JSON list of C-alpha atoms in Angstrom, two decimals:
[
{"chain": "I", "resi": 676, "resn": "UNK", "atom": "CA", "xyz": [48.17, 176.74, 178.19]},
{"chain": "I", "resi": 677, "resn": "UNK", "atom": "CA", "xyz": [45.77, 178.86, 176.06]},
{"chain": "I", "resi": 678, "resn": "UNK", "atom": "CA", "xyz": [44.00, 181.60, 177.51]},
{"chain": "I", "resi": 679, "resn": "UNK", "atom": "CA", "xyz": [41.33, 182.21, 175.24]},
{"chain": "I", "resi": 680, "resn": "UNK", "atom": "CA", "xyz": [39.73, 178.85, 176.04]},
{"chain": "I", "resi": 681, "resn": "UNK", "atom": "CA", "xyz": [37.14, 178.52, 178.35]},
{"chain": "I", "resi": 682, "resn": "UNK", "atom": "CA", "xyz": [37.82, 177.96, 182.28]},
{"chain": "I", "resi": 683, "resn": "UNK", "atom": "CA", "xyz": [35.51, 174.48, 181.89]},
{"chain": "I", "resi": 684, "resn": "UNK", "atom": "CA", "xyz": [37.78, 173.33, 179.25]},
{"chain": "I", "resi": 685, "resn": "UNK", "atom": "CA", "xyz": [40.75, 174.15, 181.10]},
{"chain": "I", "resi": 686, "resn": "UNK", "atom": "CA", "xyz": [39.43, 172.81, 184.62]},
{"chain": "I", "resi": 687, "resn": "UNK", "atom": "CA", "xyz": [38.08, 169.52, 182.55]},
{"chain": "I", "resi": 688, "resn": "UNK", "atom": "CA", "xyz": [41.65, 168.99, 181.09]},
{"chain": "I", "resi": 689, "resn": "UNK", "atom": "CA", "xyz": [43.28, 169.89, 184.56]},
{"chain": "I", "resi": 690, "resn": "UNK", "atom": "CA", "xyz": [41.10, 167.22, 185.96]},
{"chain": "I", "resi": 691, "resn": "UNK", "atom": "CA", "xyz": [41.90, 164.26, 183.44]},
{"chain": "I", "resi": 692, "resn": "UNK", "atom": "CA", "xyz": [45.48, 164.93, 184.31]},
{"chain": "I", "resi": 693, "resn": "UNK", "atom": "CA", "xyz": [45.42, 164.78, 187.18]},
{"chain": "I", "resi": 694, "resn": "UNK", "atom": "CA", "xyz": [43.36, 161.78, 187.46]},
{"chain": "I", "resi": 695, "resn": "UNK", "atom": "CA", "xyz": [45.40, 160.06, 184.81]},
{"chain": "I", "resi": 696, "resn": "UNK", "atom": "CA", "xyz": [48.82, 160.96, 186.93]},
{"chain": "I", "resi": 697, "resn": "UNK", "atom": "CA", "xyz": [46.93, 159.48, 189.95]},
{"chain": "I", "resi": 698, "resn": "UNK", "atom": "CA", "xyz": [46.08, 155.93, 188.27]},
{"chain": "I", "resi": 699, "resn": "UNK", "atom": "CA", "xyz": [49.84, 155.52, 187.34]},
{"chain": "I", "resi": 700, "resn": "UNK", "atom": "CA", "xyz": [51.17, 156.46, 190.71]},
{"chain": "I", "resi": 701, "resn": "UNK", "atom": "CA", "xyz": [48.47, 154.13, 192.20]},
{"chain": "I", "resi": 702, "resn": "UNK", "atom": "CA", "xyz": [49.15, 151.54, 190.17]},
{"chain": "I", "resi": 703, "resn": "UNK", "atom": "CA", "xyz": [52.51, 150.99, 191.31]},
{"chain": "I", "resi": 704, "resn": "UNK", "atom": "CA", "xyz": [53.88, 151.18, 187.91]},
{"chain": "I", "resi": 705, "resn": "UNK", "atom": "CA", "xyz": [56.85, 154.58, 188.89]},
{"chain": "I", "resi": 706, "resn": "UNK", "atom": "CA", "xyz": [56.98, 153.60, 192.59]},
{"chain": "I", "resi": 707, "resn": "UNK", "atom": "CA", "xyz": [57.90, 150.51, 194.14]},
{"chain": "I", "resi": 708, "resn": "UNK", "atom": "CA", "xyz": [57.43, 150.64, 198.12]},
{"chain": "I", "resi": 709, "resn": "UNK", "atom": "CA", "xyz": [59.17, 147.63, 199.70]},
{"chain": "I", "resi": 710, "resn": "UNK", "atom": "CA", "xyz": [60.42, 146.66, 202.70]},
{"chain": "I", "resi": 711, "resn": "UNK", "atom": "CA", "xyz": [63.23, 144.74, 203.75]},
{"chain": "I", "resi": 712, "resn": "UNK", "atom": "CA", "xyz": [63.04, 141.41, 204.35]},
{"chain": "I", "resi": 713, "resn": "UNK", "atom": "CA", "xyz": [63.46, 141.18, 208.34]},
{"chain": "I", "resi": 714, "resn": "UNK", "atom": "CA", "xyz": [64.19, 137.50, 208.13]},
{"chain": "I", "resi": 715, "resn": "UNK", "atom": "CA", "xyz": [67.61, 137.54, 206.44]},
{"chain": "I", "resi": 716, "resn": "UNK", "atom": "CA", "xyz": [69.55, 140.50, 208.67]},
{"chain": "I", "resi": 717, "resn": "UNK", "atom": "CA", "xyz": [72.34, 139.20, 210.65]},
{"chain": "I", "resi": 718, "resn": "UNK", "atom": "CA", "xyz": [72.45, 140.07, 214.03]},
{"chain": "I", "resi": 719, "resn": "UNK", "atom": "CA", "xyz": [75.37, 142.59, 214.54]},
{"chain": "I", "resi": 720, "resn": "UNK", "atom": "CA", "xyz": [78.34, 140.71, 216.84]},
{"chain": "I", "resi": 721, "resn": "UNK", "atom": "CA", "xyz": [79.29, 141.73, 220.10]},
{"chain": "I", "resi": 722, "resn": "UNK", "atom": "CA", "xyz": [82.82, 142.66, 218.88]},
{"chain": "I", "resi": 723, "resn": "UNK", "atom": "CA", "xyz": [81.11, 144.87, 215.76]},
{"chain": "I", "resi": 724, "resn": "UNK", "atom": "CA", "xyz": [78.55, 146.56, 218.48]},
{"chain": "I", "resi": 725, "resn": "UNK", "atom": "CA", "xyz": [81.77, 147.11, 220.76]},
{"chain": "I", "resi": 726, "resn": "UNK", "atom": "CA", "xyz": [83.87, 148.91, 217.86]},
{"chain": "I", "resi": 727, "resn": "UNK", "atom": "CA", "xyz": [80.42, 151.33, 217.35]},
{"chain": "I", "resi": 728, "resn": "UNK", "atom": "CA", "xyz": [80.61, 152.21, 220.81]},
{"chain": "I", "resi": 729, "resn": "UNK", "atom": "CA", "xyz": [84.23, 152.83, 220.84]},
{"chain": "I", "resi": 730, "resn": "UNK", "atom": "CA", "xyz": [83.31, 155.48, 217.70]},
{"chain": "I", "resi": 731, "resn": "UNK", "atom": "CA", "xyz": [80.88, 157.30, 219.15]},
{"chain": "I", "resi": 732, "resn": "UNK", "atom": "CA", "xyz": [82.22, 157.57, 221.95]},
{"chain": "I", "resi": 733, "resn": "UNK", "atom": "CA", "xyz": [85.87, 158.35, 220.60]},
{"chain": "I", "resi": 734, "resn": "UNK", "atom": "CA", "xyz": [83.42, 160.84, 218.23]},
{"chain": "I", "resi": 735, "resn": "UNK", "atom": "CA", "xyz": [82.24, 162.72, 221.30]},
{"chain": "I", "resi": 736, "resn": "UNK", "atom": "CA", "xyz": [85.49, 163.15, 222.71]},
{"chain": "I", "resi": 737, "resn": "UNK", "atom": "CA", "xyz": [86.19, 165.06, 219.65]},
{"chain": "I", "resi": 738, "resn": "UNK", "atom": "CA", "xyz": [83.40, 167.07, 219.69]},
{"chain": "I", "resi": 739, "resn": "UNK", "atom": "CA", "xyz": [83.90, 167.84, 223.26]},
{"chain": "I", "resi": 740, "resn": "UNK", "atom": "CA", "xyz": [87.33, 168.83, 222.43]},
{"chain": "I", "resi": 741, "resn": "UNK", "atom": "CA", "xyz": [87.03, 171.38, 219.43]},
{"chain": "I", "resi": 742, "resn": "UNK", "atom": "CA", "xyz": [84.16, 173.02, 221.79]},
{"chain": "I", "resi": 743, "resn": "UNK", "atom": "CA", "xyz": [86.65, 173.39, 224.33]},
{"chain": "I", "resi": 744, "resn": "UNK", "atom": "CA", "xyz": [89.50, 174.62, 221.80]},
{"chain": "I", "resi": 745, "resn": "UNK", "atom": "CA", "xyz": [89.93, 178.74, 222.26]},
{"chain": "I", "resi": 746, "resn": "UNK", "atom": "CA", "xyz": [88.50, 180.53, 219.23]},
{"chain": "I", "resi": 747, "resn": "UNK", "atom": "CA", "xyz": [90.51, 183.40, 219.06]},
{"chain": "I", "resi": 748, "resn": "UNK", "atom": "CA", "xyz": [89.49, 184.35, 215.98]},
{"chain": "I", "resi": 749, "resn": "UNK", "atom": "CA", "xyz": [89.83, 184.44, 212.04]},
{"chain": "I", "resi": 750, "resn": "UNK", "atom": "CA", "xyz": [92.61, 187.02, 211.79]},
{"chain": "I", "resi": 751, "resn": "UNK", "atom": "CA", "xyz": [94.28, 185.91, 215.35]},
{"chain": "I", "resi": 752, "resn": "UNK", "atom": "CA", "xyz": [95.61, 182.45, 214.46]},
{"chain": "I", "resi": 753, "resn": "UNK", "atom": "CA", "xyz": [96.34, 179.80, 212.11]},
{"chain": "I", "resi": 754, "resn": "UNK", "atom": "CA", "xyz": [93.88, 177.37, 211.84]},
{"chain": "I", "resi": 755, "resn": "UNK", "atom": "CA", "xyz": [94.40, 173.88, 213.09]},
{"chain": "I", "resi": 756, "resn": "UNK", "atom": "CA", "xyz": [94.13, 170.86, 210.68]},
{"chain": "I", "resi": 757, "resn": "UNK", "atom": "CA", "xyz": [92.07, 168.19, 211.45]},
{"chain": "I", "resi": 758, "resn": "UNK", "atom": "CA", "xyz": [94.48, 165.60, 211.19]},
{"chain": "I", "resi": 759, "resn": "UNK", "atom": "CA", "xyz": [96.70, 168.00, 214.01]},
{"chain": "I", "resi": 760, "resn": "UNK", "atom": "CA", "xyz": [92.90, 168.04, 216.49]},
{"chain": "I", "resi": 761, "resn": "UNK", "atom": "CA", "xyz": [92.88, 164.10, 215.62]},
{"chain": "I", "resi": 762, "resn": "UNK", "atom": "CA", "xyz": [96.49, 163.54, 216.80]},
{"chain": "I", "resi": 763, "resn": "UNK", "atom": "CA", "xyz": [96.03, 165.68, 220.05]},
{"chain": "I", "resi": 764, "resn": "UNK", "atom": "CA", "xyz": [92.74, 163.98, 221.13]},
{"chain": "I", "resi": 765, "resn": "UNK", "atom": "CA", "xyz": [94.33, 160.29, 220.65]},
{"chain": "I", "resi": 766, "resn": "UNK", "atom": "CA", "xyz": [97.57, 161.33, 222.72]},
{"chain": "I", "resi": 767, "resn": "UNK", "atom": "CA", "xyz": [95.25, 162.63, 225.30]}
]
């Protein structure tokens, strides 16, 4: 933008564009806000809801067991891979 005009010109011109971005983002034309039709979801079954439970729940075992892992430091030990933490918790 030009300097040397004058600030009317430049607020007048900040104005129209402005005004001209608001139309098109009123008018729906860039953004589409829908909502998801409630009448076609399929209740979840009681054997999906069960496995959900058994994930968070097998989750928070994890958690609870890398909190409760010794951190002896970077330089102390080799780390353990998550596959090796996985294995320990499901023998557990």
């Amino acid at each position: 933008m030009s300097w040397d005009r004058p600030v009317a010109t430049r607020l007048l011109t900040a104005v129209m564009l402005a005004s001209v971005g608001g139309l098109l983002f009123l008018s729906g034309q860039w953004v589409r806000m829908t909502e998801a039709p409630r009448h076609q979801a399929t209740p979840a079954s009681l054997e999906m809801m069960q496995l959900l439970h058994d994930e968070h729940q097998l989750i928070g075992e994890m958690v609870k067991a890398q909190l409760a892992m010794p951190d002896s430091g970077l330089l102390d030990s080799k780390p353990i891979a998550a596959t090796d933490r996985r294995q320990a918790i499901a023998l557990r």
